[in-house]
CSV table of C-alpha atoms in Angstrom, one decimal:
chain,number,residue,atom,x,y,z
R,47,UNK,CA,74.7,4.7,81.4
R,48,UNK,CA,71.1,4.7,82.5
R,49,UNK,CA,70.3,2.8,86.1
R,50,UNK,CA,67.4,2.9,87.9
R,51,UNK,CA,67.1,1.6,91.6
R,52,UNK,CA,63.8,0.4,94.0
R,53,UNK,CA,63.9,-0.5,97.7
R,54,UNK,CA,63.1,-2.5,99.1
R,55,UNK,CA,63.1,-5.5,97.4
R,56,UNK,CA,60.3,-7.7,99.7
R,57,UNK,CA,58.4,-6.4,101.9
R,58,UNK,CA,55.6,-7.9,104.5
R,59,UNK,CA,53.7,-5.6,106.1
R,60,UNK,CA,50.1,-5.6,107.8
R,61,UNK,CA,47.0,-4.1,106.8
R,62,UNK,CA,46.2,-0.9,107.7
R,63,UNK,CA,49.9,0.1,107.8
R,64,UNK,CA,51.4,2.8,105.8
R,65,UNK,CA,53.6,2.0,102.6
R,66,UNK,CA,56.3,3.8,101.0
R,67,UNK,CA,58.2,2.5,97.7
R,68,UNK,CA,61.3,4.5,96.3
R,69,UNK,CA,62.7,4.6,92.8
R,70,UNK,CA,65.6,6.6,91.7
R,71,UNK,CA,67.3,6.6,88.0
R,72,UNK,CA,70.2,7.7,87.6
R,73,UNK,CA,72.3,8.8,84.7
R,74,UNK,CA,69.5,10.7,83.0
R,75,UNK,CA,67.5,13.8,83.1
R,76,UNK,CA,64.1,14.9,83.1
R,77,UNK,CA,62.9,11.3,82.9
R,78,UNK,CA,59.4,10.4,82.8
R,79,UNK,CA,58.9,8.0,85.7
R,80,UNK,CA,56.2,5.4,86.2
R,81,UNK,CA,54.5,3.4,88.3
R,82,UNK,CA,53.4,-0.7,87.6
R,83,UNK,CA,51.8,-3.5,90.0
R,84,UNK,CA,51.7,-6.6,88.8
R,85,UNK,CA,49.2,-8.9,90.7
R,86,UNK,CA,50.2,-12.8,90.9
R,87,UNK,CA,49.7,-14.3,87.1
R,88,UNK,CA,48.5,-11.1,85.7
R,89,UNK,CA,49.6,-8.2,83.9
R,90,UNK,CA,51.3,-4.9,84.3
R,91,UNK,CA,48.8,-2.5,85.1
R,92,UNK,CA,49.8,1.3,85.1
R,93,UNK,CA,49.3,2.9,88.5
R,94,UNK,CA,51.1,6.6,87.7
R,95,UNK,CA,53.3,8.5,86.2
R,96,UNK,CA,55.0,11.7,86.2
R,97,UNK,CA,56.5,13.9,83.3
R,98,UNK,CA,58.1,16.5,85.9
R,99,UNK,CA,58.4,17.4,89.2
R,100,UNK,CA,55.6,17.4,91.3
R,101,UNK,CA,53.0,16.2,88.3
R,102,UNK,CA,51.4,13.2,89.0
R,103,UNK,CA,48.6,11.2,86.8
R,104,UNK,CA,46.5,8.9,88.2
R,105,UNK,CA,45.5,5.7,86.2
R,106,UNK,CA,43.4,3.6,88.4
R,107,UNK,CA,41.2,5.0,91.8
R,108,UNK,CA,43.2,3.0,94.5
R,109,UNK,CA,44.4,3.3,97.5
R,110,UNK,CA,47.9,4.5,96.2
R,111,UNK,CA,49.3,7.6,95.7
R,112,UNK,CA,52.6,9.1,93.9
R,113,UNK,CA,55.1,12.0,94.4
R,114,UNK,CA,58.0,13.4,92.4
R,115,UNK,CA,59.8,15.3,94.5
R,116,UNK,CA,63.1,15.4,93.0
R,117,UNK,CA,63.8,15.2,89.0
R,118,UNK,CA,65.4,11.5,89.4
R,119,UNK,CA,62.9,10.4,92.5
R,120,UNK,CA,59.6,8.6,92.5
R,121,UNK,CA,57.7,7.5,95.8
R,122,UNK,CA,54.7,5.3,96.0
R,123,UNK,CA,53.1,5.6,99.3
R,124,UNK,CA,49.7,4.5,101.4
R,125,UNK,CA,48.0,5.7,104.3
R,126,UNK,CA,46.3,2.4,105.5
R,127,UNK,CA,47.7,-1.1,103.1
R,128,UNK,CA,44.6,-3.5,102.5
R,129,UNK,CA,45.3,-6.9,101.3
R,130,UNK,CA,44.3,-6.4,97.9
R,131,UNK,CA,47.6,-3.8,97.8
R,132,UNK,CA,49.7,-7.5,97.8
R,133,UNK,CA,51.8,-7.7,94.3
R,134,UNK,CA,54.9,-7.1,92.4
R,135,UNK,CA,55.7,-3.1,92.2
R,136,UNK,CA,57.6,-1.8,89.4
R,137,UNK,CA,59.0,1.6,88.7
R,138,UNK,CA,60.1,2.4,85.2
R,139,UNK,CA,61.8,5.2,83.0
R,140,UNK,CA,61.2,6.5,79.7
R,141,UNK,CA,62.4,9.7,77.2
R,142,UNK,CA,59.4,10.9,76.3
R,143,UNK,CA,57.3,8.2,75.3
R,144,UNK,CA,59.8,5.8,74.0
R,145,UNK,CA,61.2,2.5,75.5
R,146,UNK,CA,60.7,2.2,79.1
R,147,UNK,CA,63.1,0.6,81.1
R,148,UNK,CA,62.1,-1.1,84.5
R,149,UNK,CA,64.0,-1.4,88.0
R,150,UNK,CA,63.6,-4.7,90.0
R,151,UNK,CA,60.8,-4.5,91.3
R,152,UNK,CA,59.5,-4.7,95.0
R,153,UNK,CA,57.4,-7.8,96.0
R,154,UNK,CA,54.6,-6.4,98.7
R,155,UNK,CA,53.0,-9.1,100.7
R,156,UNK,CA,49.7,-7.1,102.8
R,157,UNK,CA,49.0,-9.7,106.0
A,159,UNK,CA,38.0,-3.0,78.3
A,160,UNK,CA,41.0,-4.8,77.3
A,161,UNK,CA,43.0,-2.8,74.7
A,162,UNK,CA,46.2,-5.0,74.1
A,163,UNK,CA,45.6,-8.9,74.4
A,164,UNK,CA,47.4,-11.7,74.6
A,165,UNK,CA,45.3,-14.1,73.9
A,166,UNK,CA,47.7,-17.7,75.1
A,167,UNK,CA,48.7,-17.6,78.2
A,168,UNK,CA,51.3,-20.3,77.3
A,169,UNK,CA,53.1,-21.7,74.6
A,170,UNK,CA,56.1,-24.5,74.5
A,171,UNK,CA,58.0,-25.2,72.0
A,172,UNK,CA,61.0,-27.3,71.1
A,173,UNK,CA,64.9,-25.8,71.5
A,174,UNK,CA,65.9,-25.0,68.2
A,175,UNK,CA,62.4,-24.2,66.7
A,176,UNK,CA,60.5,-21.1,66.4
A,177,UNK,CA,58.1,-19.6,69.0
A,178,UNK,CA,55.6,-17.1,67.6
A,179,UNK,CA,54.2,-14.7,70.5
A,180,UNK,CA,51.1,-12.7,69.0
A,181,UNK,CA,49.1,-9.6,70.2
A,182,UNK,CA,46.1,-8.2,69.3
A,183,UNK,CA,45.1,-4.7,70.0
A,184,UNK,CA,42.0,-2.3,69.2
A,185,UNK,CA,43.1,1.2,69.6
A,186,UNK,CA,43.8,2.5,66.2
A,187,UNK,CA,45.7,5.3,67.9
A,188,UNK,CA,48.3,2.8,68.9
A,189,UNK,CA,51.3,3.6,67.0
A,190,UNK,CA,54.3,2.2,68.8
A,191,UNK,CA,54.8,-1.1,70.2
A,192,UNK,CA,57.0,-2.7,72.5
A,193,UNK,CA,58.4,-6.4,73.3
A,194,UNK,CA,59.3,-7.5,76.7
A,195,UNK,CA,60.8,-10.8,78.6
A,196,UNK,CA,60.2,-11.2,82.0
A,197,UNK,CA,61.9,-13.7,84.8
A,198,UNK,CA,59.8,-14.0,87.9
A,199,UNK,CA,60.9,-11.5,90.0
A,200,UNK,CA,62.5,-9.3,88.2
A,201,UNK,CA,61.8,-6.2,86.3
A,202,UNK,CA,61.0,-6.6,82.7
A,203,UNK,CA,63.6,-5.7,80.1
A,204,UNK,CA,63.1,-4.9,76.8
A,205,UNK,CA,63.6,-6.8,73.5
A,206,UNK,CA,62.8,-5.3,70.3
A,207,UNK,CA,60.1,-2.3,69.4
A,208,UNK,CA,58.4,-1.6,65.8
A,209,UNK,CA,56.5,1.5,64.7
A,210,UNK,CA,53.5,1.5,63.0
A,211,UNK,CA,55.4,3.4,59.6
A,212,UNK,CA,56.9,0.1,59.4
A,213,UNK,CA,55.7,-3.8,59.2
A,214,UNK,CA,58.8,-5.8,60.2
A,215,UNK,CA,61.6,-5.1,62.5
A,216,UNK,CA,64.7,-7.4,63.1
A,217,UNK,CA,67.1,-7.8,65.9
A,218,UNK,CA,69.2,-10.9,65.7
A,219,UNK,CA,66.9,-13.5,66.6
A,220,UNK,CA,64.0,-11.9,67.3
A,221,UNK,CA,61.5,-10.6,64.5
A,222,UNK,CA,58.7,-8.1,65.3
A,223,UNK,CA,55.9,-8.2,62.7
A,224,UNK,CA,53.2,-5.6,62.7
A,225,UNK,CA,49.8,-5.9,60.7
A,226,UNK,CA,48.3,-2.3,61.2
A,227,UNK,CA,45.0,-3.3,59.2
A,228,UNK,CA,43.9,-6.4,61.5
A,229,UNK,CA,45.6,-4.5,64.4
A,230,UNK,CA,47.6,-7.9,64.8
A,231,UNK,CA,52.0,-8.0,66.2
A,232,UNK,CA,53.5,-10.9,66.7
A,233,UNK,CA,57.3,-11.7,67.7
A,234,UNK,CA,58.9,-14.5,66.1
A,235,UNK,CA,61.9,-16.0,68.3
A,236,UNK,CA,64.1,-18.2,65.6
A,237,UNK,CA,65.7,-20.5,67.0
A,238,UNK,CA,64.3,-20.6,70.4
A,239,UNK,CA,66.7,-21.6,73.0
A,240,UNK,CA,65.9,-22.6,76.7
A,241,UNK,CA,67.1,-19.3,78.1
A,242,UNK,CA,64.1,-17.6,76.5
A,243,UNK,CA,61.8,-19.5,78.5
A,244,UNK,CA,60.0,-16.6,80.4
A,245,UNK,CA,57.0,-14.3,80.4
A,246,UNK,CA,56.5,-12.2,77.5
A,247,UNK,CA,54.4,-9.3,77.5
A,248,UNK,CA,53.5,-6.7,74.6
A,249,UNK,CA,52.8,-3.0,75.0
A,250,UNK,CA,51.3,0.0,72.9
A,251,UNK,CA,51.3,3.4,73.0
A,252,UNK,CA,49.7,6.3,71.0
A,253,UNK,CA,51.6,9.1,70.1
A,254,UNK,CA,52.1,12.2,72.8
A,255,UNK,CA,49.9,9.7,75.3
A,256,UNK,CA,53.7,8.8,77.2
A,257,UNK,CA,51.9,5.6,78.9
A,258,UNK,CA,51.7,2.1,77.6
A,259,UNK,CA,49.0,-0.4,77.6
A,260,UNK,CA,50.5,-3.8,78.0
A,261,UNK,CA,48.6,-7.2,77.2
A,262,UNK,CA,48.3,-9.8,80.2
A,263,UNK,CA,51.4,-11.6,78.9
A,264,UNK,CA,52.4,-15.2,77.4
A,265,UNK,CA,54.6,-17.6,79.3
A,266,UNK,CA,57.2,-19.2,77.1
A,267,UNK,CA,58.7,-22.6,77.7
A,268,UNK,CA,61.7,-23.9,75.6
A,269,UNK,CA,62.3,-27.6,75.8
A,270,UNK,CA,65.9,-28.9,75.8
């Protein structure tokens, strides 16, 4: 069966500190792999998401980025946090484009 | 421009009674749409899905209605119980898109 890991769960960092989120699925291949931020008592808003190796769309101008650098591997990094980066990260999964399956999330706390 | 909306942001209802979640969307491209429940903290998971070839789905006790013309789902939960007290959020996607567009969410309350 399908399982799909983050790390790390919570994380406090300052701002103007670098940030890097992993996701891994396993048990599939060739997924399409996303990237979510919730922001406290809003919605899931779509950051990226990849349908291969190394190809990356970019929903929203931020001060995010993405990488796919293995099949099963998605990173979301920063350069320099601000404290409007501070929210609940979500990777997800999908075949194609049908049901998407989440991880667990990371809670990021910019300070 | 908000294309999938969830217009209460909270609903209660009584254990044993039904809970009707709606979503509205505008994108008549949407084609496929997706139910979720959500603890806090925790990733989503996925409940039920309906595509736009059809206008009811079941799945024990959750019900997906779809009404393509006023561009209208709602999930009937029958009967609630106080487990499904959580955040529910809707999502839909347009065919060969690969992304969702999920609506701001509705949190559920079941009273015992």
């Amino acid at each position: 069966s399908q399982t799909i890991h983050q790390w790390p769960a919570t994380l406090v960092q300052p701002v103007g500190s670098p940030l890097s989120l992993e996701c891994t699925v396993e048990g599939t291949s060739n997924p399409n792999l996303y990237w979510y931020r919730q922001a406290a008592g809003r919605g899931l808003q779509l950051l990226f998401y990849s349908v291969g190796i190394g190809q990356i769309s970019s929903e929203v101008p931020q001060n995010l980025s993405a990488s796919r650098p293995q099949d099963r591997q998605f990173i979301l990094s920063s350069k320099k946090l601000l404290l409007s980066d501070s929210g609940f990260y979500l990777c997800a999964w999908s075949v194609l484009g049908g049901v998407q399956y989440f991880g667990p999330g990371t809670r990021l706390l910019v300070l | 421009d908000q294309q999938v909306k969830q217009n209460s942001p909270s609903l209660s209802v009584q254990e044993g009674r039904i809970s009707i979640l709606n979503c509205d969307y505008t994108n008549s491209m949407f084609d496929y749409f997706l139910w979720y429940k959500k603890y806090p903290a925790e990733g989503p998971t996925f409940l039920i899905s309906i595509s736009s070839i059809k206008d009811k789905n079941e799945d024990g006790r959750f019900t997906v209605f779809l009404n393509k013309s006023a561009k209208h789902l709602s999930l009937h939960i029958v009967p609630s119980q106080p487990g499904d007290s959580a955040v529910y959020f809707c999502a839909a996607s347009a065919s060969g898109t690969y992304k969702y567009i999920f609506g701001t969410g509705t949190r559920l309350k079941v009273l015992a």
